[in-house]
Amino acid sequence: MPTAKRSGARRARTYDPGRTWTALTAQVRALAAAARELDERRLALPSGLPGWDVRLLLAHVVDQIEATPRLLAEHPPAAAGAGSRAVDLSAWAVSTAGIADRLDDRTRREADRVAAEYGDGPAALASALDAAAARLAAAEAEAVRTDRLLPHHSGPMTALDMTVTRLVELVVHSDDLNRAAGLGIPLDRGALAAAVRVLADALAVKAPGAAVEVRIPPYAAIQCIEGPRHTRGTPPNVVETDPLTWLRLATGRTDWGTALAEGAVAASGERADLTAVLPVLA
């Protein structure tokens, strides 16, 4: 899906519009299908996110699917001035920690809206997800544009980058739902790859440097953390993990010590400890 090109001191990825859209719609379909399997017992289970049960998490997912069409309908932000640029994906990822209370309030209002519009049972949430998917599908042509800016809490963002952020959100929350309610939602390969890369690149921005190499095969490898720069051979400080463990570390679903103790992360070198720079997106 992405290509990478040199931009100053770090690599900036670009994402293919067609492949991004295909991955997003595949993940939306998988989520919507899984929602039809839910019953009241599983809707009431804790989601793993503080203060949210599975019902609230699904209401949040509905809101996330509808975010791009909703922003496309708003008045576009002013064009970036000379020397300025749109908020990129890394800036989006590291900006999320400051809006937790706002997000909780919005999610609860969305749950009330879904209940008022569709009802309060499991079938209501499935219907809300189907309706959100239909609104997203209708926005395809505009949602993958790189020349259209959308208003966003972190600043103007291109429509395509906003759509890529939806991939991150839906992959992370599919994994949340699988662990909370045993849904078995498949993770689209393209969506998973994009989510891993976005969060890896965000770590490189949050903790710039080249002392540690973080590898998430087969999708990403980045350098981060200040310190002696490695140029040849095997890096002295290496962290390696699998895509799902990386997503959980990068979003605070698991902590560094736990992942290390369980063998889900391999770390070598005196600087290969990411405790101080995780999570990336919270």
PDB file of C-alpha atoms in Angstrom:
ATOM      1  CA  MET A   1       0.000   0.000   0.000  1.00  0.00           C
ATOM      2  CA  PRO A   2       2.530   2.676   0.954  1.00  0.00           C
ATOM      3  CA  THR A   3       5.665   3.852  -0.714  1.00  0.00           C
ATOM      4  CA  ALA A   4       8.411   5.663   1.124  1.00  0.00           C
ATOM      5  CA  LYS A   5      10.604   8.482  -0.045  1.00  0.00           C
ATOM      6  CA  ARG A   6      13.340  10.543   1.533  1.00  0.00           C
ATOM      7  CA  SER A   7      12.107  13.813   2.985  1.00  0.00           C
ATOM      8  CA  GLY A   8      14.772  15.710   4.906  1.00  0.00           C
ATOM      9  CA  ALA A   9      16.135  13.582   7.729  1.00  0.00           C
ATOM     10  CA  ARG A  10      13.338  11.023   7.855  1.00  0.00           C
ATOM     11  CA  ARG A  11      11.239   8.902   5.564  1.00  0.00           C
ATOM     12  CA  ALA A  12       7.759  10.075   4.674  1.00  0.00           C
ATOM     13  CA  ARG A  13       5.318   7.463   3.456  1.00  0.00           C
ATOM     14  CA  THR A  14       2.601   8.001   0.932  1.00  0.00           C
ATOM     15  CA  TYR A  15      -0.429   5.735   0.656  1.00  0.00           C
ATOM     16  CA  ASP A  16      -2.055   4.533  -2.542  1.00  0.00           C
ATOM     17  CA  PRO A  17      -5.674   5.798  -2.698  1.00  0.00           C
ATOM     18  CA  GLY A  18      -7.133   2.688  -4.338  1.00  0.00           C
ATOM     19  CA  ARG A  19      -5.452   0.217  -2.013  1.00  0.00           C
ATOM     20  CA  THR A  20      -6.272   2.335   1.014  1.00  0.00           C
ATOM     21  CA  TRP A  21      -9.943   2.385   0.081  1.00  0.00           C
ATOM     22  CA  THR A  22     -10.024  -1.354  -0.602  1.00  0.00           C
ATOM     23  CA  ALA A  23      -8.464  -2.092   2.785  1.00  0.00           C
ATOM     24  CA  LEU A  24     -10.798   0.279   4.616  1.00  0.00           C
ATOM     25  CA  THR A  25     -13.979  -1.095   3.091  1.00  0.00           C
ATOM     26  CA  ALA A  26     -12.823  -4.677   3.756  1.00  0.00           C
ATOM     27  CA  GLN A  27     -12.290  -3.889   7.445  1.00  0.00           C
ATOM     28  CA  VAL A  28     -15.636  -2.105   7.698  1.00  0.00           C
ATOM     29  CA  ARG A  29     -17.395  -5.126   6.181  1.00  0.00           C
ATOM     30  CA  ALA A  30     -15.661  -7.474   8.609  1.00  0.00           C
ATOM     31  CA  LEU A  31     -16.699  -5.344  11.576  1.00  0.00           C
ATOM     32  CA  ALA A  32     -20.295  -5.048  10.410  1.00  0.00           C
ATOM     33  CA  ALA A  33     -20.575  -8.804   9.875  1.00  0.00           C
ATOM     34  CA  ALA A  34     -19.177  -9.529  13.339  1.00  0.00           C
ATOM     35  CA  ALA A  35     -21.603  -7.115  14.991  1.00  0.00           C
ATOM     36  CA  ARG A  36     -24.501  -9.289  13.824  1.00  0.00           C
ATOM     37  CA  GLU A  37     -23.214 -12.101  16.074  1.00  0.00           C
ATOM     38  CA  LEU A  38     -23.518 -10.071  19.271  1.00  0.00           C
ATOM     39  CA  ASP A  39     -26.085 -10.602  21.988  1.00  0.00           C
ATOM     40  CA  GLU A  40     -26.935  -8.561  25.080  1.00  0.00           C
ATOM     41  CA  ARG A  41     -24.505 -10.515  27.260  1.00  0.00           C
ATOM     42  CA  ARG A  42     -21.530  -9.710  25.062  1.00  0.00           C
ATOM     43  CA  LEU A  43     -22.577  -6.090  24.553  1.00  0.00           C
ATOM     44  CA  ALA A  44     -22.342  -5.635  28.322  1.00  0.00           C
ATOM     45  CA  LEU A  45     -18.826  -7.090  28.593  1.00  0.00           C
ATOM     46  CA  PRO A  46     -15.968  -4.707  29.456  1.00  0.00           C
ATOM     47  CA  SER A  47     -14.236  -3.580  26.285  1.00  0.00           C
ATOM     48  CA  GLY A  48     -10.789  -3.284  27.831  1.00  0.00           C
ATOM     49  CA  LEU A  49     -10.941   0.510  27.455  1.00  0.00           C
ATOM     50  CA  PRO A  50     -11.532   2.437  30.707  1.00  0.00           C
ATOM     51  CA  GLY A  51     -15.233   2.979  31.409  1.00  0.00           C
ATOM     52  CA  TRP A  52     -16.454   1.470  28.132  1.00  0.00           C
ATOM     53  CA  ASP A  53     -18.375  -1.735  27.615  1.00  0.00           C
ATOM     54  CA  VAL A  54     -18.603  -3.421  24.199  1.00  0.00           C
ATOM     55  CA  ARG A  55     -21.797  -1.466  23.403  1.00  0.00           C
ATOM     56  CA  LEU A  56     -19.989   1.862  23.864  1.00  0.00           C
ATOM     57  CA  LEU A  57     -16.989   0.670  21.889  1.00  0.00           C
ATOM     58  CA  LEU A  58     -19.242  -0.249  18.967  1.00  0.00           C
ATOM     59  CA  ALA A  59     -20.905   3.161  19.136  1.00  0.00           C
ATOM     60  CA  HIS A  60     -17.416   4.648  18.926  1.00  0.00           C
ATOM     61  CA  VAL A  61     -16.684   2.460  15.885  1.00  0.00           C
ATOM     62  CA  VAL A  62     -19.834   3.765  14.185  1.00  0.00           C
ATOM     63  CA  ASP A  63     -18.642   7.314  14.839  1.00  0.00           C
ATOM     64  CA  GLN A  64     -15.167   6.519  13.475  1.00  0.00           C
ATOM     65  CA  ILE A  65     -16.568   5.062  10.253  1.00  0.00           C
ATOM     66  CA  GLU A  66     -18.722   8.149   9.755  1.00  0.00           C
ATOM     67  CA  ALA A  67     -15.914  10.607  10.526  1.00  0.00           C
ATOM     68  CA  THR A  68     -14.647  11.061   6.968  1.00  0.00           C
ATOM     69  CA  PRO A  69     -18.105  11.626   5.390  1.00  0.00           C
ATOM     70  CA  ARG A  70     -18.968  13.980   8.257  1.00  0.00           C
ATOM     71  CA  LEU A  71     -15.833  16.077   7.782  1.00  0.00           C
ATOM     72  CA  LEU A  72     -16.304  16.109   4.009  1.00  0.00           C
ATOM     73  CA  ALA A  73     -19.680  17.757   4.601  1.00  0.00           C
ATOM     74  CA  GLU A  74     -18.190  20.524   6.744  1.00  0.00           C
ATOM     75  CA  HIS A  75     -16.860  23.825   5.477  1.00  0.00           C
ATOM     76  CA  PRO A  76     -13.293  23.208   4.241  1.00  0.00           C
ATOM     77  CA  PRO A  77     -10.487  24.841   6.210  1.00  0.00           C
ATOM     78  CA  ALA A  78      -8.523  27.691   4.725  1.00  0.00           C
ATOM     79  CA  ALA A  79      -5.698  26.610   2.474  1.00  0.00           C
ATOM     80  CA  ALA A  80      -2.359  26.283   4.215  1.00  0.00           C
ATOM     81  CA  GLY A  81      -0.266  29.414   3.911  1.00  0.00           C
ATOM     82  CA  ALA A  82       3.226  29.724   2.524  1.00  0.00           C
ATOM     83  CA  GLY A  83       5.645  27.524   4.412  1.00  0.00           C
ATOM     84  CA  SER A  84       2.883  25.628   6.213  1.00  0.00           C
ATOM     85  CA  ARG A  85       1.412  22.221   5.461  1.00  0.00           C
ATOM     86  CA  ALA A  86      -1.409  19.909   6.392  1.00  0.00           C
ATOM     87  CA  VAL A  87      -1.198  17.826   9.550  1.00  0.00           C
ATOM     88  CA  ASP A  88       0.407  14.515   8.658  1.00  0.00           C
ATOM     89  CA  LEU A  89      -0.298  11.036   9.974  1.00  0.00           C
ATOM     90  CA  SER A  90       2.418  11.081  12.622  1.00  0.00           C
ATOM     91  CA  ALA A  91       1.202  14.401  13.993  1.00  0.00           C
ATOM     92  CA  TRP A  92      -2.330  12.985  14.121  1.00  0.00           C
ATOM     93  CA  ALA A  93      -1.196   9.915  16.066  1.00  0.00           C
ATOM     94  CA  VAL A  94       0.686  11.807  18.753  1.00  0.00           C
ATOM     95  CA  SER A  95      -2.113  14.406  19.115  1.00  0.00           C
ATOM     96  CA  THR A  96      -4.762  11.936  20.275  1.00  0.00           C
ATOM     97  CA  ALA A  97      -3.657  11.692  23.908  1.00  0.00           C
ATOM     98  CA  GLY A  98      -4.985  15.157  24.687  1.00  0.00           C
ATOM     99  CA  ILE A  99      -8.585  14.534  23.631  1.00  0.00           C
ATOM    100  CA  ALA A 100      -9.543  11.515  25.755  1.00  0.00           C
ATOM    101  CA  ASP A 101     -12.281  13.331  27.708  1.00  0.00           C
ATOM    102  CA  ARG A 102     -13.731  14.885  24.564  1.00  0.00           C
ATOM    103  CA  LEU A 103     -13.734  11.494  22.851  1.00  0.00           C
ATOM    104  CA  ASP A 104     -15.491   9.836  25.774  1.00  0.00           C
ATOM    105  CA  ASP A 105     -18.207  12.503  25.763  1.00  0.00           C
ATOM    106  CA  ARG A 106     -18.678  12.225  22.006  1.00  0.00           C
ATOM    107  CA  THR A 107     -18.894   8.425  22.175  1.00  0.00           C
ATOM    108  CA  ARG A 108     -21.594   8.523  24.843  1.00  0.00           C
ATOM    109  CA  ARG A 109     -23.598  11.006  22.795  1.00  0.00           C
ATOM    110  CA  GLU A 110     -23.179   8.754  19.755  1.00  0.00           C
ATOM    111  CA  ALA A 111     -24.462   5.772  21.743  1.00  0.00           C
ATOM    112  CA  ASP A 112     -27.540   7.817  22.717  1.00  0.00           C
ATOM    113  CA  ARG A 113     -28.069   8.783  19.065  1.00  0.00           C
ATOM    114  CA  VAL A 114     -27.818   5.183  17.890  1.00  0.00           C
ATOM    115  CA  ALA A 115     -30.293   4.064  20.568  1.00  0.00           C
ATOM    116  CA  ALA A 116     -32.742   6.835  19.653  1.00  0.00           C
ATOM    117  CA  GLU A 117     -32.495   6.161  15.912  1.00  0.00           C
ATOM    118  CA  TYR A 118     -32.176   2.375  15.750  1.00  0.00           C
ATOM    119  CA  GLY A 119     -33.205   1.023  19.149  1.00  0.00           C
ATOM    120  CA  ASP A 120     -31.217  -0.466  22.012  1.00  0.00           C
ATOM    121  CA  GLY A 121     -30.668  -4.126  21.145  1.00  0.00           C
ATOM    122  CA  PRO A 122     -27.843  -5.935  19.346  1.00  0.00           C
ATOM    123  CA  ALA A 123     -29.610  -5.609  15.988  1.00  0.00           C
ATOM    124  CA  ALA A 124     -29.695  -1.832  16.416  1.00  0.00           C
ATOM    125  CA  LEU A 125     -25.901  -1.548  16.540  1.00  0.00           C
ATOM    126  CA  ALA A 126     -25.586  -3.804  13.512  1.00  0.00           C
ATOM    127  CA  SER A 127     -28.028  -1.559  11.638  1.00  0.00           C
ATOM    128  CA  ALA A 128     -26.087   1.538  12.694  1.00  0.00           C
ATOM    129  CA  LEU A 129     -22.849  -0.002  11.423  1.00  0.00           C
ATOM    130  CA  ASP A 130     -24.491  -0.895   8.096  1.00  0.00           C
ATOM    131  CA  ALA A 131     -25.790   2.653   7.713  1.00  0.00           C
ATOM    132  CA  ALA A 132     -22.364   4.108   8.549  1.00  0.00           C
ATOM    133  CA  ALA A 133     -20.757   1.800   5.980  1.00  0.00           C
ATOM    134  CA  ALA A 134     -23.231   2.983   3.342  1.00  0.00           C
ATOM    135  CA  ARG A 135     -22.448   6.649   4.075  1.00  0.00           C
ATOM    136  CA  LEU A 136     -18.753   5.904   3.855  1.00  0.00           C
ATOM    137  CA  ALA A 137     -19.169   4.090   0.522  1.00  0.00           C
ATOM    138  CA  ALA A 138     -20.972   7.097  -0.941  1.00  0.00           C
ATOM    139  CA  ALA A 139     -17.993   9.301  -0.068  1.00  0.00           C
ATOM    140  CA  GLU A 140     -15.365   7.255  -1.926  1.00  0.00           C
ATOM    141  CA  ALA A 141     -14.479   9.733  -4.656  1.00  0.00           C
ATOM    142  CA  GLU A 142     -13.782  12.575  -2.213  1.00  0.00           C
ATOM    143  CA  ALA A 143     -12.391  10.477   0.645  1.00  0.00           C
ATOM    144  CA  VAL A 144      -9.164   9.532  -1.163  1.00  0.00           C
ATOM    145  CA  ARG A 145      -8.230  12.938  -2.547  1.00  0.00           C
ATOM    146  CA  THR A 146      -4.818  14.328  -1.690  1.00  0.00           C
ATOM    147  CA  ASP A 147      -5.737  17.848  -2.819  1.00  0.00           C
ATOM    148  CA  ARG A 148      -8.698  18.367  -0.497  1.00  0.00           C
ATOM    149  CA  LEU A 149      -8.254  19.480   3.108  1.00  0.00           C
ATOM    150  CA  LEU A 150     -10.631  18.469   5.876  1.00  0.00           C
ATOM    151  CA  PRO A 151     -11.089  20.250   9.220  1.00  0.00           C
ATOM    152  CA  HIS A 152      -9.699  18.226  12.106  1.00  0.00           C
ATOM    153  CA  HIS A 153      -9.020  18.817  15.803  1.00  0.00           C
ATOM    154  CA  SER A 154      -5.265  18.627  15.184  1.00  0.00           C
ATOM    155  CA  GLY A 155      -5.360  20.915  12.127  1.00  0.00           C
ATOM    156  CA  PRO A 156      -6.185  20.661   8.408  1.00  0.00           C
ATOM    157  CA  MET A 157      -5.666  17.130   7.077  1.00  0.00           C
ATOM    158  CA  THR A 158      -5.858  15.779   3.551  1.00  0.00           C
ATOM    159  CA  ALA A 159      -8.859  13.594   2.816  1.00  0.00           C
ATOM    160  CA  LEU A 160      -6.625  10.631   1.998  1.00  0.00           C
ATOM    161  CA  ASP A 161      -4.686  10.932   5.262  1.00  0.00           C
ATOM    162  CA  MET A 162      -7.970  11.142   7.161  1.00  0.00           C
ATOM    163  CA  THR A 163      -9.055   7.935   5.454  1.00  0.00           C
ATOM    164  CA  VAL A 164      -5.766   6.270   6.432  1.00  0.00           C
ATOM    165  CA  THR A 165      -6.440   7.225  10.062  1.00  0.00           C
ATOM    166  CA  ARG A 166      -9.714   5.305   9.797  1.00  0.00           C
ATOM    167  CA  LEU A 167      -7.711   2.206   8.911  1.00  0.00           C
ATOM    168  CA  VAL A 168      -5.726   2.617  12.118  1.00  0.00           C
ATOM    169  CA  GLU A 169      -8.829   3.140  14.236  1.00  0.00           C
ATOM    170  CA  LEU A 170     -10.734   0.192  12.789  1.00  0.00           C
ATOM    171  CA  VAL A 171      -7.841  -2.274  12.987  1.00  0.00           C
ATOM    172  CA  VAL A 172      -7.137  -1.314  16.608  1.00  0.00           C
ATOM    173  CA  HIS A 173     -10.801  -1.561  17.589  1.00  0.00           C
ATOM    174  CA  SER A 174     -11.302  -4.832  15.705  1.00  0.00           C
ATOM    175  CA  ASP A 175      -8.554  -6.259  17.887  1.00  0.00           C
ATOM    176  CA  ASP A 176     -10.197  -4.715  20.981  1.00  0.00           C
ATOM    177  CA  LEU A 177     -13.493  -6.379  20.111  1.00  0.00           C
ATOM    178  CA  ASN A 178     -11.861  -9.719  19.395  1.00  0.00           C
ATOM    179  CA  ARG A 179     -10.228  -9.751  22.827  1.00  0.00           C
ATOM    180  CA  ALA A 180     -13.239  -8.385  24.683  1.00  0.00           C
ATOM    181  CA  ALA A 181     -16.057 -10.343  23.073  1.00  0.00           C
ATOM    182  CA  GLY A 182     -14.388 -13.184  21.187  1.00  0.00           C
ATOM    183  CA  LEU A 183     -15.720 -12.006  17.843  1.00  0.00           C
ATOM    184  CA  GLY A 184     -12.944 -13.291  15.609  1.00  0.00           C
ATOM    185  CA  ILE A 185     -12.981 -10.250  13.312  1.00  0.00           C
ATOM    186  CA  PRO A 186     -10.404 -10.836  10.556  1.00  0.00           C
ATOM    187  CA  LEU A 187      -7.849  -8.074  10.083  1.00  0.00           C
ATOM    188  CA  ASP A 188      -7.488  -7.113   6.443  1.00  0.00           C
ATOM    189  CA  ARG A 189      -3.810  -7.446   5.504  1.00  0.00           C
ATOM    190  CA  GLY A 190      -3.645  -4.040   3.839  1.00  0.00           C
ATOM    191  CA  ALA A 191      -5.379  -2.371   6.776  1.00  0.00           C
ATOM    192  CA  LEU A 192      -3.081  -4.068   9.285  1.00  0.00           C
ATOM    193  CA  ALA A 193       0.004  -3.075   7.293  1.00  0.00           C
ATOM    194  CA  ALA A 194      -1.086   0.564   7.165  1.00  0.00           C
ATOM    195  CA  ALA A 195      -1.869   0.676  10.886  1.00  0.00           C
ATOM    196  CA  VAL A 196       1.505  -0.818  11.790  1.00  0.00           C
ATOM    197  CA  ARG A 197       3.371   1.629   9.552  1.00  0.00           C
ATOM    198  CA  VAL A 198       1.500   4.717  10.690  1.00  0.00           C
ATOM    199  CA  LEU A 199       2.227   3.947  14.342  1.00  0.00           C
ATOM    200  CA  ALA A 200       5.844   2.986  13.681  1.00  0.00           C
ATOM    201  CA  ASP A 201       6.449   6.228  11.801  1.00  0.00           C
ATOM    202  CA  ALA A 202       4.782   8.149  14.620  1.00  0.00           C
ATOM    203  CA  LEU A 203       7.215   6.601  17.111  1.00  0.00           C
ATOM    204  CA  ALA A 204      10.119   7.792  14.942  1.00  0.00           C
ATOM    205  CA  VAL A 205       8.680  11.325  15.128  1.00  0.00           C
ATOM    206  CA  LYS A 206       7.900  11.180  18.837  1.00  0.00           C
ATOM    207  CA  ALA A 207      11.344   9.835  19.736  1.00  0.00           C
ATOM    208  CA  PRO A 208      13.669  10.984  16.945  1.00  0.00           C
ATOM    209  CA  GLY A 209      17.110   9.477  16.636  1.00  0.00           C
ATOM    210  CA  ALA A 210      18.879   6.436  15.263  1.00  0.00           C
ATOM    211  CA  ALA A 211      20.149   4.576  18.318  1.00  0.00           C
ATOM    212  CA  VAL A 212      17.435   1.886  18.264  1.00  0.00           C
ATOM    213  CA  GLU A 213      16.016  -0.042  15.334  1.00  0.00           C
ATOM    214  CA  VAL A 214      12.409  -1.202  15.763  1.00  0.00           C
ATOM    215  CA  ARG A 215      11.374  -4.044  13.479  1.00  0.00           C
ATOM    216  CA  ILE A 216       7.782  -5.180  12.929  1.00  0.00           C
ATOM    217  CA  PRO A 217       8.069  -7.773  10.170  1.00  0.00           C
ATOM    218  CA  PRO A 218       6.847  -7.971   7.519  1.00  0.00           C
ATOM    219  CA  TYR A 219       5.517  -4.413   7.525  1.00  0.00           C
ATOM    220  CA  ALA A 220       7.911  -1.880   9.025  1.00  0.00           C
ATOM    221  CA  ALA A 221      11.357  -1.080  10.379  1.00  0.00           C
ATOM    222  CA  ILE A 222      12.227   2.334  11.786  1.00  0.00           C
ATOM    223  CA  GLN A 223      14.992   3.974  13.762  1.00  0.00           C
ATOM    224  CA  CYS A 224      14.332   6.062  16.851  1.00  0.00           C
ATOM    225  CA  ILE A 225      15.749   7.258  20.197  1.00  0.00           C
ATOM    226  CA  GLU A 226      18.636   9.684  20.551  1.00  0.00           C
ATOM    227  CA  GLY A 227      22.098   8.234  20.944  1.00  0.00           C
ATOM    228  CA  PRO A 228      25.004   6.885  18.913  1.00  0.00           C
ATOM    229  CA  ARG A 229      23.996   6.443  15.293  1.00  0.00           C
ATOM    230  CA  HIS A 230      24.396   3.027  13.723  1.00  0.00           C
ATOM    231  CA  THR A 231      25.539   2.873  10.084  1.00  0.00           C
ATOM    232  CA  ARG A 232      26.807  -0.641   9.253  1.00  0.00           C
ATOM    233  CA  GLY A 233      26.154  -4.265  10.187  1.00  0.00           C
ATOM    234  CA  THR A 234      23.739  -5.449  12.863  1.00  0.00           C
ATOM    235  CA  PRO A 235      22.497  -2.539  14.996  1.00  0.00           C
ATOM    236  CA  PRO A 236      23.566  -2.763  18.657  1.00  0.00           C
ATOM    237  CA  ASN A 237      20.049  -1.866  19.883  1.00  0.00           C
ATOM    238  CA  VAL A 238      17.210  -3.779  18.260  1.00  0.00           C
ATOM    239  CA  VAL A 239      13.553  -4.254  19.170  1.00  0.00           C
ATOM    240  CA  GLU A 240      11.496  -6.795  17.215  1.00  0.00           C
ATOM    241  CA  THR A 241       7.869  -7.790  17.617  1.00  0.00           C
ATOM    242  CA  ASP A 242       4.875  -9.008  15.656  1.00  0.00           C
ATOM    243  CA  PRO A 243       2.228  -6.686  14.157  1.00  0.00           C
ATOM    244  CA  LEU A 244      -0.511  -7.291  16.752  1.00  0.00           C
ATOM    245  CA  THR A 245       1.834  -6.887  19.704  1.00  0.00           C
ATOM    246  CA  TRP A 246       3.123  -3.664  18.158  1.00  0.00           C
ATOM    247  CA  LEU A 247      -0.411  -2.291  17.778  1.00  0.00           C
ATOM    248  CA  ARG A 248      -1.151  -3.107  21.412  1.00  0.00           C
ATOM    249  CA  LEU A 249       2.086  -1.525  22.616  1.00  0.00           C
ATOM    250  CA  ALA A 250       1.683   1.559  20.438  1.00  0.00           C
ATOM    251  CA  THR A 251      -1.874   2.157  21.661  1.00  0.00           C
ATOM    252  CA  GLY A 252      -1.377   1.306  25.325  1.00  0.00           C
ATOM    253  CA  ARG A 253      -3.343  -1.944  25.239  1.00  0.00           C
ATOM    254  CA  THR A 254      -0.355  -3.690  26.750  1.00  0.00           C
ATOM    255  CA  ASP A 255       2.765  -2.351  28.426  1.00  0.00           C
ATOM    256  CA  TRP A 256       6.403  -2.888  27.577  1.00  0.00           C
ATOM    257  CA  GLY A 257       7.230  -4.956  30.662  1.00  0.00           C
ATOM    258  CA  THR A 258       4.348  -7.360  30.100  1.00  0.00           C
ATOM    259  CA  ALA A 259       5.109  -7.866  26.409  1.00  0.00           C
ATOM    260  CA  LEU A 260       8.774  -8.463  27.212  1.00  0.00           C
ATOM    261  CA  ALA A 261       8.019 -10.924  30.018  1.00  0.00           C
ATOM    262  CA  GLU A 262       5.626 -12.877  27.781  1.00  0.00           C
ATOM    263  CA  GLY A 263       8.201 -13.155  25.012  1.00  0.00           C
ATOM    264  CA  ALA A 264       6.112 -11.114  22.592  1.00  0.00           C
ATOM    265  CA  VAL A 265       8.991  -8.647  22.191  1.00  0.00           C
ATOM    266  CA  ALA A 266      12.677  -9.343  21.618  1.00  0.00           C
ATOM    267  CA  ALA A 267      14.974  -6.521  22.732  1.00  0.00           C
ATOM    268  CA  SER A 268      18.756  -6.433  22.616  1.00  0.00           C
ATOM    269  CA  GLY A 269      21.114  -3.642  23.568  1.00  0.00           C
ATOM    270  CA  GLU A 270      21.303  -1.289  26.533  1.00  0.00           C
ATOM    271  CA  ARG A 271      19.089   1.312  24.827  1.00  0.00           C
ATOM    272  CA  ALA A 272      16.459  -1.148  23.556  1.00  0.00           C
ATOM    273  CA  ASP A 273      13.787  -0.201  26.079  1.00  0.00           C
ATOM    274  CA  LEU A 274      10.748   1.679  24.755  1.00  0.00           C
ATOM    275  CA  THR A 275       9.001   2.141  28.101  1.00  0.00           C
ATOM    276  CA  ALA A 276       9.512   5.914  28.137  1.00  0.00           C
ATOM    277  CA  VAL A 277       8.181   6.506  24.605  1.00  0.00           C
ATOM    278  CA  LEU A 278       5.115   4.258  24.587  1.00  0.00           C
ATOM    279  CA  PRO A 279       2.252   4.427  23.903  1.00  0.00           C
ATOM    280  CA  VAL A 280       2.285   6.444  20.694  1.00  0.00           C
ATOM    281  CA  LEU A 281      -1.463   6.731  20.207  1.00  0.00           C
ATOM    282  CA  ALA A 282      -3.521   6.683  23.392  1.00  0.00           C
TER     283      ALA A 282
END
